């Protein structure tokens, strides 16, 4: 059954990678979803998003690096344990797509219009939500994480980042198939966040 945009938006929820089964979503399908998802509003048409679609070996490596970041200097046993848990959780995800935002701060555009940095980030965020909704439309569950694995000195090299000086990680999108039901999320009443002059 193909769902409309409203149903997809309402149905999408964050799923924890630990709930994903071992089944790996078809990488060629994921490539198609990225191709569609990158159609998003983009001031100056800078096409800022860069995508890193990882294989199992790299997913494990990224998990290992995050485990090290979480463990810190290794002086706190609780953090070491937490790091091991994170390394397992991340490393066993069947899918991981990393989205970065590319802006060259020395470019003529960025020097003339510094707002392009935020605008590029906004475009990348739109693209990430597009991709999450496209995942949802294919029955693929996902989680957007910003766990600071990018603080690890080996991170750029492990994912083969093209221009580490100009790229900022926007999202680690963990994805896979999950049967786990998710609770409804409640929102504040719209009227507390909306001033509607047409009412
Ligand atoms: C920019 C961004 C960063 C996020 N980073 C994390 C994260 O590091 N860890 C995490 O558990 N969830 C992260 N999330 C997921 C949110 O926690 C989740 O969207 C929120 O709990 C609302 O749940 P929902 O997505 O099911 O509506 C992030 C979401 C966004 C948009």
Short mmCIF file of N, CA and C in Angstrom, two decimals, residues 34-182:
data_model
loop_
_atom_site.label_atom_id
_atom_site.label_comp_id
_atom_site.label_asym_id
_atom_site.label_seq_id
_atom_site.Cartn_x
_atom_site.Cartn_y
_atom_site.Cartn_z
N UNK A 34 18.30 8.06 -1.76
CA UNK A 34 19.17 9.23 -1.60
C UNK A 34 18.99 10.16 -2.81
N UNK A 35 18.94 9.55 -3.99
CA UNK A 35 18.78 10.35 -5.22
C UNK A 35 17.49 11.17 -5.16
N UNK A 36 16.42 10.54 -4.71
CA UNK A 36 15.15 11.26 -4.60
C UNK A 36 15.22 12.29 -3.47
N UNK A 37 15.76 11.85 -2.33
CA UNK A 37 15.76 12.69 -1.13
C UNK A 37 16.55 13.98 -1.30
N UNK A 38 17.52 14.00 -2.22
CA UNK A 38 18.33 15.21 -2.32
C UNK A 38 17.62 16.34 -3.06
N UNK A 39 16.42 16.05 -3.57
CA UNK A 39 15.62 17.12 -4.18
C UNK A 39 14.96 17.91 -3.05
N UNK A 40 15.59 19.02 -2.69
CA UNK A 40 15.11 19.82 -1.56
C UNK A 40 15.41 21.29 -1.85
N UNK A 41 14.69 22.20 -1.19
CA UNK A 41 15.00 23.62 -1.40
C UNK A 41 16.45 23.91 -1.05
N UNK A 42 17.11 24.77 -1.83
CA UNK A 42 18.56 24.97 -1.64
C UNK A 42 18.94 26.35 -2.18
N UNK A 43 19.10 27.32 -1.25
CA UNK A 43 19.45 28.68 -1.66
C UNK A 43 20.81 28.67 -2.37
N UNK A 44 20.91 29.38 -3.44
CA UNK A 44 22.11 29.49 -4.30
C UNK A 44 22.45 28.17 -5.00
N UNK A 45 21.59 27.17 -4.84
CA UNK A 45 21.82 25.86 -5.49
C UNK A 45 23.25 25.36 -5.29
N UNK A 46 23.65 25.32 -4.04
CA UNK A 46 25.02 24.91 -3.71
C UNK A 46 25.18 23.39 -3.62
N UNK A 47 24.08 22.67 -3.56
CA UNK A 47 24.11 21.21 -3.38
C UNK A 47 25.11 20.80 -2.28
N UNK A 48 24.81 21.20 -1.03
CA UNK A 48 25.79 21.04 0.04
C UNK A 48 25.91 19.63 0.62
N UNK A 49 24.93 18.76 0.39
CA UNK A 49 24.96 17.46 1.10
C UNK A 49 25.97 16.52 0.47
N UNK A 50 26.72 15.85 1.32
CA UNK A 50 27.61 14.75 0.90
C UNK A 50 27.13 13.50 1.64
N UNK A 51 27.16 12.38 0.94
CA UNK A 51 26.59 11.14 1.48
C UNK A 51 27.66 10.07 1.57
N UNK A 52 27.67 9.35 2.68
CA UNK A 52 28.60 8.24 2.87
C UNK A 52 27.76 7.02 3.26
N UNK A 53 27.59 6.13 2.30
CA UNK A 53 26.76 4.93 2.50
C UNK A 53 27.71 3.79 2.86
N UNK A 54 27.67 3.37 4.12
CA UNK A 54 28.72 2.48 4.63
C UNK A 54 28.38 1.00 4.44
N UNK A 55 29.44 0.21 4.25
CA UNK A 55 29.30 -1.25 4.25
C UNK A 55 29.48 -1.75 5.69
N UNK A 56 29.29 -3.05 5.89
CA UNK A 56 29.30 -3.59 7.26
C UNK A 56 30.64 -3.34 7.96
N UNK A 57 31.71 -3.45 7.20
CA UNK A 57 33.04 -3.27 7.80
C UNK A 57 33.19 -1.84 8.35
N UNK A 58 32.75 -0.86 7.55
CA UNK A 58 32.88 0.53 7.99
C UNK A 58 31.89 0.86 9.12
N UNK A 59 30.71 0.24 9.08
CA UNK A 59 29.74 0.48 10.17
C UNK A 59 30.37 0.03 11.50
N UNK A 60 31.03 -1.13 11.45
CA UNK A 60 31.68 -1.63 12.67
C UNK A 60 32.79 -0.70 13.12
N UNK A 61 33.53 -0.19 12.16
CA UNK A 61 34.63 0.72 12.48
C UNK A 61 34.11 2.00 13.13
N UNK A 62 33.02 2.55 12.55
CA UNK A 62 32.44 3.77 13.12
C UNK A 62 31.94 3.48 14.54
N UNK A 63 31.35 2.30 14.74
CA UNK A 63 30.91 1.91 16.08
C UNK A 63 32.09 1.86 17.05
N UNK A 64 33.17 1.27 16.57
CA UNK A 64 34.36 1.16 17.43
C UNK A 64 34.89 2.55 17.79
N UNK A 65 34.92 3.45 16.81
CA UNK A 65 35.41 4.81 17.08
C UNK A 65 34.50 5.52 18.08
N UNK A 66 33.17 5.33 17.92
CA UNK A 66 32.26 6.00 18.86
C UNK A 66 32.46 5.45 20.26
N UNK A 67 32.67 4.13 20.34
CA UNK A 67 32.95 3.51 21.64
C UNK A 67 34.16 4.18 22.29
N UNK A 68 35.17 4.46 21.49
CA UNK A 68 36.37 5.10 22.05
C UNK A 68 36.09 6.53 22.49
N UNK A 69 35.27 7.25 21.70
CA UNK A 69 34.93 8.63 22.09
C UNK A 69 34.17 8.61 23.42
N UNK A 70 33.20 7.69 23.53
CA UNK A 70 32.39 7.62 24.75
C UNK A 70 33.26 7.23 25.95
N UNK A 71 34.20 6.31 25.74
CA UNK A 71 35.05 5.84 26.84
C UNK A 71 36.00 6.94 27.33
N UNK A 72 36.23 7.95 26.52
CA UNK A 72 37.10 9.07 26.93
C UNK A 72 38.52 8.60 27.19
N UNK A 73 39.10 9.11 28.27
CA UNK A 73 40.50 8.77 28.54
C UNK A 73 40.66 7.41 29.23
N UNK A 74 39.54 6.69 29.42
CA UNK A 74 39.62 5.34 29.97
C UNK A 74 39.76 5.31 31.48
N UNK A 75 39.54 6.46 32.13
CA UNK A 75 39.73 6.50 33.59
C UNK A 75 38.44 6.16 34.35
N UNK A 76 37.30 6.18 33.64
CA UNK A 76 36.03 5.91 34.35
C UNK A 76 35.42 4.60 33.88
N UNK A 77 35.37 3.59 34.75
CA UNK A 77 34.84 2.28 34.34
C UNK A 77 33.44 2.37 33.73
N UNK A 78 32.59 3.26 34.28
CA UNK A 78 31.21 3.36 33.76
C UNK A 78 31.23 3.81 32.30
N UNK A 79 32.14 4.73 32.00
CA UNK A 79 32.22 5.22 30.61
C UNK A 79 32.80 4.16 29.68
N UNK A 80 33.73 3.38 30.20
CA UNK A 80 34.29 2.30 29.38
C UNK A 80 33.19 1.31 29.01
N UNK A 81 32.35 0.97 30.00
CA UNK A 81 31.24 0.05 29.76
C UNK A 81 30.25 0.64 28.76
N UNK A 82 29.95 1.93 28.95
CA UNK A 82 29.02 2.61 28.04
C UNK A 82 29.58 2.63 26.61
N UNK A 83 30.88 2.85 26.53
CA UNK A 83 31.54 2.86 25.21
C UNK A 83 31.43 1.51 24.53
N UNK A 84 31.61 0.43 25.32
CA UNK A 84 31.51 -0.93 24.75
C UNK A 84 30.10 -1.17 24.23
N UNK A 85 29.11 -0.72 25.03
CA UNK A 85 27.70 -0.92 24.65
C UNK A 85 27.40 -0.16 23.36
N UNK A 86 27.86 1.08 23.29
CA UNK A 86 27.62 1.89 22.09
C UNK A 86 28.29 1.27 20.87
N UNK A 87 29.51 0.79 21.06
CA UNK A 87 30.25 0.18 19.94
C UNK A 87 29.47 -1.01 19.40
N UNK A 88 28.89 -1.82 20.31
CA UNK A 88 28.09 -2.98 19.89
C UNK A 88 26.82 -2.54 19.17
N UNK A 89 26.13 -1.55 19.80
CA UNK A 89 24.85 -1.08 19.23
C UNK A 89 25.06 -0.51 17.83
N UNK A 90 25.99 0.39 17.72
CA UNK A 90 26.23 1.04 16.42
C UNK A 90 26.79 0.05 15.41
N UNK A 91 27.75 -0.75 15.89
CA UNK A 91 28.48 -1.65 14.98
C UNK A 91 27.61 -2.74 14.39
N UNK A 92 26.49 -3.04 15.05
CA UNK A 92 25.65 -4.13 14.53
C UNK A 92 24.48 -3.62 13.68
N UNK A 93 24.44 -2.31 13.43
CA UNK A 93 23.34 -1.80 12.60
C UNK A 93 23.48 -2.34 11.17
N UNK A 94 22.37 -2.80 10.58
CA UNK A 94 22.47 -3.31 9.20
C UNK A 94 22.74 -2.22 8.18
N UNK A 95 22.43 -0.97 8.53
CA UNK A 95 22.67 0.11 7.57
C UNK A 95 23.07 1.40 8.27
N UNK A 96 23.96 2.14 7.62
CA UNK A 96 24.33 3.46 8.14
C UNK A 96 24.67 4.39 6.98
N UNK A 97 23.91 5.48 6.93
CA UNK A 97 24.16 6.53 5.94
C UNK A 97 24.56 7.79 6.70
N UNK A 98 25.73 8.31 6.37
CA UNK A 98 26.18 9.55 7.03
C UNK A 98 26.00 10.70 6.05
N UNK A 99 25.37 11.77 6.56
CA UNK A 99 25.14 12.95 5.72
C UNK A 99 25.95 14.10 6.30
N UNK A 100 26.77 14.71 5.46
CA UNK A 100 27.53 15.88 5.90
C UNK A 100 27.10 17.08 5.07
N UNK A 101 27.45 18.26 5.61
CA UNK A 101 27.13 19.51 4.91
C UNK A 101 28.44 20.16 4.49
N UNK A 102 28.56 20.40 3.20
CA UNK A 102 29.80 20.96 2.67
C UNK A 102 29.63 22.46 2.42
N UNK A 103 30.44 23.26 3.10
CA UNK A 103 30.53 24.68 2.79
C UNK A 103 32.00 25.08 2.90
N UNK A 104 32.51 25.69 1.85
CA UNK A 104 33.89 26.17 1.90
C UNK A 104 33.86 27.60 2.44
N UNK A 105 34.35 27.80 3.69
CA UNK A 105 34.24 29.13 4.29
C UNK A 105 35.06 30.18 3.53
N UNK A 106 36.02 29.73 2.71
CA UNK A 106 36.85 30.67 1.96
C UNK A 106 36.30 30.95 0.56
N UNK A 107 35.16 30.32 0.22
CA UNK A 107 34.62 30.55 -1.11
C UNK A 107 34.10 31.99 -1.21
N UNK A 108 34.00 32.48 -2.45
CA UNK A 108 33.53 33.85 -2.67
C UNK A 108 32.11 34.00 -2.09
N UNK A 109 31.27 32.97 -2.32
CA UNK A 109 29.88 33.03 -1.86
C UNK A 109 29.82 33.14 -0.33
N UNK A 110 30.58 32.28 0.36
CA UNK A 110 30.53 32.29 1.84
C UNK A 110 31.10 33.59 2.40
N UNK A 111 32.08 34.15 1.71
CA UNK A 111 32.65 35.42 2.20
C UNK A 111 31.67 36.57 1.99
N UNK A 112 30.96 36.53 0.85
CA UNK A 112 29.98 37.60 0.55
C UNK A 112 28.71 37.42 1.35
N UNK A 113 28.29 36.15 1.51
CA UNK A 113 27.00 35.87 2.17
C UNK A 113 27.20 34.78 3.22
N UNK A 114 27.68 35.18 4.41
CA UNK A 114 27.97 34.16 5.44
C UNK A 114 26.75 33.33 5.83
N UNK A 115 25.55 33.85 5.56
CA UNK A 115 24.33 33.09 5.91
C UNK A 115 24.27 31.77 5.16
N UNK A 116 25.06 31.64 4.09
CA UNK A 116 25.01 30.40 3.31
C UNK A 116 25.38 29.18 4.17
N UNK A 117 26.15 29.39 5.21
CA UNK A 117 26.55 28.26 6.07
C UNK A 117 25.31 27.65 6.73
N UNK A 118 24.47 28.54 7.31
CA UNK A 118 23.22 28.05 7.93
C UNK A 118 22.24 27.57 6.88
N UNK A 119 22.20 28.27 5.75
CA UNK A 119 21.26 27.87 4.70
C UNK A 119 21.61 26.50 4.15
N UNK A 120 22.89 26.24 4.00
CA UNK A 120 23.31 24.91 3.53
C UNK A 120 22.91 23.84 4.54
N UNK A 121 23.09 24.15 5.82
CA UNK A 121 22.72 23.19 6.87
C UNK A 121 21.22 22.93 6.83
N UNK A 122 20.45 24.00 6.59
CA UNK A 122 18.99 23.85 6.49
C UNK A 122 18.63 22.91 5.34
N UNK A 123 19.29 23.09 4.21
CA UNK A 123 19.03 22.20 3.06
C UNK A 123 19.34 20.75 3.42
N UNK A 124 20.47 20.55 4.09
CA UNK A 124 20.85 19.17 4.46
C UNK A 124 19.82 18.56 5.42
N UNK A 125 19.29 19.38 6.32
CA UNK A 125 18.27 18.87 7.25
C UNK A 125 17.01 18.47 6.50
N UNK A 126 16.63 19.29 5.51
CA UNK A 126 15.45 18.93 4.67
C UNK A 126 15.71 17.59 3.99
N UNK A 127 16.92 17.42 3.48
CA UNK A 127 17.26 16.18 2.76
C UNK A 127 17.18 14.98 3.72
N UNK A 128 17.67 15.17 4.94
CA UNK A 128 17.62 14.05 5.90
C UNK A 128 16.18 13.65 6.18
N UNK A 129 15.32 14.64 6.39
CA UNK A 129 13.90 14.30 6.64
C UNK A 129 13.30 13.64 5.40
N UNK A 130 13.63 14.14 4.22
CA UNK A 130 13.14 13.47 3.00
C UNK A 130 13.53 12.00 3.02
N UNK A 131 14.79 11.75 3.35
CA UNK A 131 15.27 10.36 3.33
C UNK A 131 14.55 9.52 4.39
N UNK A 132 14.35 10.10 5.58
CA UNK A 132 13.62 9.36 6.63
C UNK A 132 12.21 9.01 6.16
N UNK A 133 11.57 9.95 5.48
CA UNK A 133 10.20 9.68 5.00
C UNK A 133 10.22 8.64 3.89
N UNK A 134 11.24 8.69 3.05
CA UNK A 134 11.35 7.68 1.98
C UNK A 134 11.64 6.31 2.59
N UNK A 135 12.49 6.26 3.61
CA UNK A 135 12.70 4.99 4.33
C UNK A 135 11.35 4.48 4.83
N UNK A 136 10.61 5.36 5.47
CA UNK A 136 9.30 4.98 6.03
C UNK A 136 8.41 4.41 4.94
N UNK A 137 8.45 5.03 3.78
CA UNK A 137 7.58 4.57 2.68
C UNK A 137 7.98 3.18 2.20
N UNK A 138 9.22 2.77 2.50
CA UNK A 138 9.69 1.43 2.10
C UNK A 138 9.66 0.45 3.26
N UNK A 139 9.07 0.87 4.39
CA UNK A 139 9.01 -0.01 5.56
C UNK A 139 10.34 -0.15 6.27
N UNK A 140 11.25 0.81 6.02
CA UNK A 140 12.57 0.78 6.67
C UNK A 140 12.55 1.74 7.86
N UNK A 141 12.98 1.24 9.02
CA UNK A 141 13.03 2.06 10.23
C UNK A 141 14.38 2.76 10.31
N UNK A 142 14.41 3.89 11.03
CA UNK A 142 15.67 4.63 11.07
C UNK A 142 15.80 5.48 12.32
N UNK A 143 17.03 5.85 12.57
CA UNK A 143 17.31 6.78 13.66
C UNK A 143 18.34 7.80 13.20
N UNK A 144 18.04 9.06 13.44
CA UNK A 144 18.98 10.16 13.15
C UNK A 144 19.78 10.36 14.43
N UNK A 145 21.08 10.23 14.35
CA UNK A 145 21.93 10.45 15.52
C UNK A 145 22.98 11.50 15.21
N UNK A 146 23.35 12.23 16.27
CA UNK A 146 24.49 13.14 16.14
C UNK A 146 25.54 12.80 17.20
N UNK A 147 25.52 11.54 17.64
CA UNK A 147 26.55 11.08 18.59
C UNK A 147 27.92 11.49 18.06
N UNK A 148 28.73 12.17 18.89
CA UNK A 148 29.91 12.88 18.37
C UNK A 148 31.09 11.99 17.96
N UNK A 149 30.83 10.99 17.14
CA UNK A 149 31.91 10.13 16.64
C UNK A 149 32.90 10.92 15.80
N UNK A 150 32.41 12.04 15.24
CA UNK A 150 33.26 12.88 14.38
C UNK A 150 34.38 13.56 15.19
N UNK A 151 34.28 13.46 16.53
CA UNK A 151 35.39 14.01 17.35
C UNK A 151 36.60 13.07 17.32
N UNK A 152 36.39 11.85 16.85
CA UNK A 152 37.51 10.90 16.80
C UNK A 152 38.45 11.27 15.65
N UNK A 153 39.76 11.33 15.91
CA UNK A 153 40.68 11.77 14.84
C UNK A 153 40.68 10.86 13.61
N UNK A 154 40.24 9.60 13.75
CA UNK A 154 40.25 8.69 12.59
C UNK A 154 38.94 8.69 11.80
N UNK A 155 37.94 9.45 12.29
CA UNK A 155 36.61 9.36 11.68
C UNK A 155 36.61 9.70 10.18
N UNK A 156 37.20 10.84 9.84
CA UNK A 156 37.16 11.29 8.43
C UNK A 156 37.77 10.25 7.52
N UNK A 157 38.87 9.66 7.98
CA UNK A 157 39.56 8.68 7.14
C UNK A 157 38.72 7.39 7.00
N UNK A 158 38.08 6.97 8.10
CA UNK A 158 37.29 5.73 8.05
C UNK A 158 36.13 5.84 7.06
N UNK A 159 35.50 7.02 7.00
CA UNK A 159 34.37 7.14 6.06
C UNK A 159 34.82 7.69 4.70
N UNK A 160 36.10 7.98 4.57
CA UNK A 160 36.60 8.51 3.29
C UNK A 160 36.04 9.88 2.98
N UNK A 161 36.00 10.74 4.03
CA UNK A 161 35.43 12.08 3.82
C UNK A 161 36.24 12.84 2.78
N UNK A 162 35.51 13.49 1.86
CA UNK A 162 36.22 14.14 0.74
C UNK A 162 36.97 15.41 1.16
N UNK A 163 36.29 16.29 1.91
CA UNK A 163 36.93 17.57 2.29
C UNK A 163 36.69 17.82 3.78
N UNK A 164 37.43 17.13 4.65
CA UNK A 164 37.17 17.25 6.09
C UNK A 164 37.16 18.70 6.59
N UNK A 165 37.93 19.58 5.95
CA UNK A 165 37.98 20.98 6.43
C UNK A 165 36.66 21.71 6.18
N UNK A 166 35.91 21.24 5.20
CA UNK A 166 34.69 21.97 4.80
C UNK A 166 33.41 21.22 5.11
N UNK A 167 33.51 20.01 5.70
CA UNK A 167 32.30 19.22 5.91
C UNK A 167 31.97 19.07 7.39
N UNK A 168 30.68 19.27 7.69
CA UNK A 168 30.20 19.11 9.06
C UNK A 168 29.17 17.98 9.03
N UNK A 169 29.29 17.06 9.99
CA UNK A 169 28.32 15.96 10.03
C UNK A 169 26.95 16.49 10.45
N UNK A 170 25.96 16.21 9.63
CA UNK A 170 24.58 16.61 9.94
C UNK A 170 23.85 15.45 10.60
N UNK A 171 24.07 14.25 10.08
CA UNK A 171 23.30 13.11 10.59
C UNK A 171 24.02 11.80 10.34
N UNK A 172 23.93 10.94 11.34
CA UNK A 172 24.23 9.53 11.11
C UNK A 172 22.86 8.87 11.07
N UNK A 173 22.48 8.39 9.92
CA UNK A 173 21.16 7.76 9.78
C UNK A 173 21.33 6.25 9.84
N UNK A 174 21.00 5.69 11.00
CA UNK A 174 21.03 4.22 11.16
C UNK A 174 19.72 3.70 10.61
N UNK A 175 19.77 2.64 9.84
CA UNK A 175 18.51 2.13 9.30
C UNK A 175 18.52 0.62 9.21
N UNK A 176 17.29 0.06 9.19
CA UNK A 176 17.13 -1.39 9.10
C UNK A 176 15.64 -1.72 9.21
N UNK A 177 15.36 -3.01 9.29
CA UNK A 177 13.97 -3.43 9.43
C UNK A 177 13.69 -3.72 10.89
N UNK A 178 12.56 -3.24 11.37
CA UNK A 178 12.21 -3.44 12.78
C UNK A 178 10.73 -3.78 12.91
N UNK A 179 10.46 -4.70 13.81
CA UNK A 179 9.06 -5.09 14.07
C UNK A 179 8.57 -4.44 15.35
N UNK A 180 9.47 -3.74 16.04
CA UNK A 180 9.10 -3.20 17.35
C UNK A 180 8.14 -2.02 17.22
N UNK A 181 7.01 -2.11 17.92
CA UNK A 181 6.05 -1.01 17.91
C UNK A 181 6.59 0.17 18.69
N UNK A 182 6.21 1.36 18.29
CA UNK A 182 6.72 2.55 18.96
C UNK A 182 5.58 3.34 19.58
#
